[in-house]
Amino acid sequence: MLGPSVLVLATFFVAPLALAVRDSLTSWDLLSPPVYVGLANYARLVASGELAALVGRTLQFALVVVSLSMSLGLALALALNRPGRLVAFVRSAVFSAYVVSWVSVALLWMWLLDADQGVFAAGARALGLGRVGFLTDPGVARLTLAVVTVWKITGFSMVVFLVGLQDVPRDLLEAASLDGAGAWARFRHVTWPLLRPTAAFVGTTSLIASFQAFDVVRVMTQGGPVKATTLLVYAIYEQVFLDLRVGRASALTVVFFALLSGLSMLQLWLMRGRGGRA
Amino acid sequence: MELVLDAICKRFVGDGKARPPHDALTDVSIEIPKGEICVVVGPSGCGKSTTLRMVAGLDEPDRGDIRLAGESLRGAPPQARDVAMVFQGYALYPHMTARENLEFPLKMRAVPADERRRRVDEAAELLGLGRLLGRRPDQMSGGERQRVAMGRAIVRKPRLFLFDEPLSNLDAALRGDLRLELGLLVRRLGATAMYVTHDQVEAMTLADRVVVMRAGRVEQIGPPREIYERPRTSFVAGFLGHPRMNLLAAVAERGVVRAGPFAFDGAGARDGALEIGVRPEDVVIGDDGHPLVVRAAEPLGPETHLVLEGGGAVLRAKVPGFAGHLVGREVRASIDPARAHLFDPGAGGARL
């Protein structure tokens, strides 16, 4: 019975990971045969400070994406969890961003964010902020990409939260209001505790989505300016296809995997564990 | 009057084809004196739960007023009403222990912690919840959950208790036990209560006053005995009592009422069609009367319910003891005219 799933798991998960681990111990430019170098790739990444910088940037990006997309998704779900045609339209509109391809989204936002002709630049000028290089200022670009990512994936977290809200029994909220709880107390003491498993799911999926950010970087900034938007997955791509350093890229992949699984488990434990067997 | 419902009307807008707009409540007026238990009964969809939800503040009436201790509740949200409710599905917070569930209404009303503890312990003592306090709802049986739900209602010492079919999710034996317990508890607290149910046994046993509702209107209000002995309409007559009252089509002609094989003196009844109601216990099986065939018998132990047929009529009767052997036989039955109820045969079914 387990056969097929084990096979799938081995083909698409265990084998690639094992290959990455093997390649990370070599120096290989895709042209000449690989040479075993031990942990040299890892040592180099650590010693140069490149790894720390990459992980730092990626974590910062993920923090913004996860916290904003979760809170915005929850707020939208709470606001739109009611019948009505207009509400249904707004729900589909918000979700539609999630369905559109990453490249279209990135191109659309490049146009909106253009430092000279974009709508947002015009807004910034009108507010007296001067010329804001949303994609060209090293201090702003990463935040810009995070916000674009939030714009795209919030529809998904909203839909998942909406499903979670459907599972909160109406009579519990009614009982709470008779028990003297106002709207905020009902959310805090009834809705939120029952939404915890949903929140754990949304948090983990958006963490993974934010860690996997690639298209948005590739299309909008190519990792610049001054590496400000070179996130982990984009760095792996650069190492393989631009610098032809497969060993180094594989080492980054292994680190990426370890970091992401560690964070996901921590998050699931935090969200589920504290609420008992939620 | 502690609670007054004054000509409540409510129309549901409906949602397209599935539920067309309809009047859920029409001129519902109920008065409950302090310390009384008022049981509202009726078939499902009669508006009894809607009525209760309006007192709780979970629904707002379109017209009419609800007053608790003389003050109008119009526009007051549930949390501002001094009212506690026990729900059909218990509505216990699944992520809280029994103690936390009981504490919740006190916490929401900013009762200090030591006072909370004392009052929860008191309620737990009263309901025998001691060993359950550390458990979560999913670790309790249905009856235990129901007790915790009761406890959550009483810790607050509200002015008014509302019960929405609180026993209908329990199995029959437990329902009987808890019904008795609940009645004793509410009396002991001297509380005013409004209790909604479709179970006529709960209505008969718990109520100081019964309200029978049908299709959004009040059919009759009165003490259980009055409702049972002098039903104001044929609907009320058929709703209370088990087995149901026999309702037979009848004709009155020159002071004689004829229904199926029966004919008796109906002095005062005006000529024309009518409906007569006879409770199964008022069908007398004996040596005289009309011959009827026993089509079915349900021996219950202390009594047997019979289904009799003959002369174009089918009626139910009650006889003491086991009488299963009567099936297929012929018996003689008569009706005591003094115990027959006469109703208008129209839709209203008013008592004549």
Short mmCIF file of N, CA, C and O in Angstrom, two decimals, chain A residues 170-172 174-183 185-186 189-190 193-194 275-277, chain B residues 53 56 58 78-79 83 85 87 91-96 104-105 108-109 136 138 152 156:
data_model
loop_
_atom_site.label_atom_id
_atom_site.label_comp_id
_atom_site.label_asym_id
_atom_site.label_seq_id
_atom_site.Cartn_x
_atom_site.Cartn_y
_atom_site.Cartn_z
N ARG A 170 -21.31 28.82 14.83
CA ARG A 170 -21.96 30.09 15.13
C ARG A 170 -22.44 30.12 16.57
O ARG A 170 -22.41 31.15 17.22
N ASP A 171 -22.90 28.96 17.08
CA ASP A 171 -23.46 29.02 18.44
C ASP A 171 -22.39 29.30 19.49
O ASP A 171 -22.69 29.82 20.56
N LEU A 172 -21.11 28.98 19.17
CA LEU A 172 -20.04 29.34 20.12
C LEU A 172 -19.91 30.85 20.24
O LEU A 172 -19.74 31.40 21.33
N GLU A 174 -22.24 32.98 19.57
CA GLU A 174 -23.45 33.48 20.21
C GLU A 174 -23.38 33.26 21.72
O GLU A 174 -23.75 34.14 22.51
N ALA A 175 -22.89 32.08 22.11
CA ALA A 175 -22.75 31.81 23.55
C ALA A 175 -21.79 32.83 24.16
O ALA A 175 -22.04 33.35 25.24
N ALA A 176 -20.70 33.12 23.45
CA ALA A 176 -19.73 34.07 23.99
C ALA A 176 -20.35 35.46 24.14
O ALA A 176 -20.10 36.15 25.13
N SER A 177 -21.17 35.86 23.17
CA SER A 177 -21.76 37.20 23.30
C SER A 177 -22.73 37.23 24.48
O SER A 177 -22.78 38.21 25.21
N LEU A 178 -23.47 36.14 24.70
CA LEU A 178 -24.34 36.10 25.88
C LEU A 178 -23.53 36.04 27.17
O LEU A 178 -23.98 36.47 28.22
N ASP A 179 -22.33 35.46 27.08
CA ASP A 179 -21.46 35.41 28.26
C ASP A 179 -20.82 36.77 28.53
O ASP A 179 -20.04 36.91 29.46
N GLY A 180 -21.11 37.74 27.68
CA GLY A 180 -20.64 39.09 27.95
C GLY A 180 -19.45 39.52 27.11
O GLY A 180 -18.85 40.56 27.37
N ALA A 181 -19.09 38.71 26.10
CA ALA A 181 -17.92 39.05 25.31
C ALA A 181 -18.30 39.99 24.16
O ALA A 181 -19.22 39.70 23.41
N GLY A 182 -17.57 41.08 24.02
CA GLY A 182 -17.76 41.98 22.89
C GLY A 182 -17.05 41.42 21.68
O GLY A 182 -16.49 40.32 21.72
N ALA A 183 -17.05 42.17 20.58
CA ALA A 183 -16.51 41.65 19.32
C ALA A 183 -15.03 41.26 19.47
O ALA A 183 -14.61 40.19 19.02
N ALA A 185 -13.31 40.52 22.25
CA ALA A 185 -13.15 39.39 23.17
C ALA A 185 -13.59 38.09 22.50
O ALA A 185 -12.98 37.03 22.70
N ARG A 186 -14.62 38.17 21.67
CA ARG A 186 -15.07 36.96 20.96
C ARG A 186 -13.97 36.49 20.02
O ARG A 186 -13.70 35.30 19.90
N HIS A 189 -10.92 35.15 22.34
CA HIS A 189 -11.13 33.96 23.16
C HIS A 189 -11.79 32.79 22.43
O HIS A 189 -11.73 31.67 22.89
N VAL A 190 -12.45 33.06 21.32
CA VAL A 190 -13.15 31.96 20.63
C VAL A 190 -12.60 31.77 19.21
O VAL A 190 -12.06 30.72 18.88
N PRO A 193 -8.45 31.09 18.93
CA PRO A 193 -8.00 29.75 19.35
C PRO A 193 -8.45 28.65 18.39
O PRO A 193 -7.71 27.70 18.14
N LEU A 194 -9.65 28.80 17.80
CA LEU A 194 -10.12 27.77 16.89
C LEU A 194 -9.47 27.89 15.51
O LEU A 194 -9.46 26.95 14.74
N GLY A 275 -1.49 25.60 21.72
CA GLY A 275 -2.94 25.49 21.85
C GLY A 275 -3.38 24.11 22.27
O GLY A 275 -4.54 23.78 22.18
N GLY A 276 -2.47 23.26 22.74
CA GLY A 276 -2.84 21.89 23.07
C GLY A 276 -2.97 21.13 21.77
O GLY A 276 -2.36 21.48 20.77
N ARG A 277 -3.81 20.09 21.77
CA ARG A 277 -3.99 19.37 20.51
C ARG A 277 -5.03 20.10 19.68
O ARG A 277 -6.17 19.70 19.66
N ARG B 53 -34.40 33.55 20.63
CA ARG B 53 -33.22 34.29 20.18
C ARG B 53 -33.42 35.79 20.27
O ARG B 53 -32.47 36.54 20.46
N ALA B 56 -32.78 36.80 23.73
CA ALA B 56 -31.33 36.76 23.97
C ALA B 56 -30.61 37.93 23.28
O ALA B 56 -29.50 38.27 23.66
N LEU B 58 -30.00 37.79 19.97
CA LEU B 58 -29.30 37.23 18.81
C LEU B 58 -30.04 37.54 17.52
O LEU B 58 -29.49 37.42 16.44
N PRO B 78 -26.49 41.26 22.92
CA PRO B 78 -26.61 40.16 23.90
C PRO B 78 -25.76 40.38 25.15
O PRO B 78 -26.19 40.10 26.26
N GLN B 79 -24.53 40.92 24.94
CA GLN B 79 -23.63 41.04 26.09
C GLN B 79 -24.10 42.09 27.09
O GLN B 79 -23.63 42.14 28.21
N VAL B 83 -28.93 38.03 30.75
CA VAL B 83 -29.63 36.83 30.31
C VAL B 83 -28.59 35.75 30.03
O VAL B 83 -27.56 36.04 29.44
N MET B 85 -27.99 31.67 28.49
CA MET B 85 -28.69 30.73 27.61
C MET B 85 -27.97 29.39 27.59
O MET B 85 -26.75 29.34 27.58
N PHE B 87 -27.60 26.18 25.18
CA PHE B 87 -27.85 25.86 23.77
C PHE B 87 -28.10 24.37 23.58
O PHE B 87 -27.63 23.54 24.34
N ALA B 91 -22.69 24.28 23.05
CA ALA B 91 -21.85 25.45 22.75
C ALA B 91 -20.79 25.68 23.81
O ALA B 91 -20.54 26.81 24.23
N LEU B 92 -20.12 24.60 24.24
CA LEU B 92 -18.98 24.78 25.15
C LEU B 92 -17.75 25.13 24.33
O LEU B 92 -17.61 24.68 23.20
N TYR B 93 -16.86 25.96 24.89
CA TYR B 93 -15.65 26.33 24.17
C TYR B 93 -14.71 25.13 24.15
O TYR B 93 -14.26 24.69 25.21
N PRO B 94 -14.42 24.58 22.96
CA PRO B 94 -13.72 23.29 22.89
C PRO B 94 -12.27 23.37 23.37
O PRO B 94 -11.71 22.36 23.77
N HIS B 95 -11.69 24.57 23.35
CA HIS B 95 -10.28 24.68 23.73
C HIS B 95 -10.12 25.02 25.20
O HIS B 95 -9.01 25.25 25.66
N MET B 96 -11.22 25.05 25.95
CA MET B 96 -11.13 25.38 27.37
C MET B 96 -11.58 24.18 28.20
O MET B 96 -12.44 23.41 27.79
N PHE B 104 -15.64 31.66 32.16
CA PHE B 104 -15.63 32.62 31.07
C PHE B 104 -16.61 33.79 31.24
O PHE B 104 -16.21 34.95 31.14
N PRO B 105 -17.90 33.51 31.53
CA PRO B 105 -18.82 34.65 31.68
C PRO B 105 -18.43 35.58 32.82
O PRO B 105 -18.69 36.79 32.75
N MET B 108 -15.47 37.72 31.59
CA MET B 108 -15.93 38.76 30.67
C MET B 108 -16.60 39.91 31.42
O MET B 108 -16.70 41.00 30.92
N ARG B 109 -17.07 39.62 32.63
CA ARG B 109 -17.70 40.68 33.41
C ARG B 109 -16.77 41.19 34.50
O ARG B 109 -17.22 41.79 35.47
N ARG B 136 -11.61 18.80 29.16
CA ARG B 136 -12.13 19.56 28.03
C ARG B 136 -13.41 18.90 27.53
O ARG B 136 -13.62 17.71 27.76
N ASP B 138 -14.33 17.61 24.80
CA ASP B 138 -14.25 16.36 24.04
C ASP B 138 -13.88 15.17 24.90
O ASP B 138 -13.82 14.04 24.43
N ARG B 152 -22.40 26.94 33.33
CA ARG B 152 -21.95 28.19 32.76
C ARG B 152 -23.07 29.23 32.79
O ARG B 152 -22.83 30.42 32.92
N ARG B 156 -23.31 32.98 36.56
CA ARG B 156 -23.47 34.41 36.40
C ARG B 156 -24.59 34.98 37.23
O ARG B 156 -24.70 36.19 37.36
#
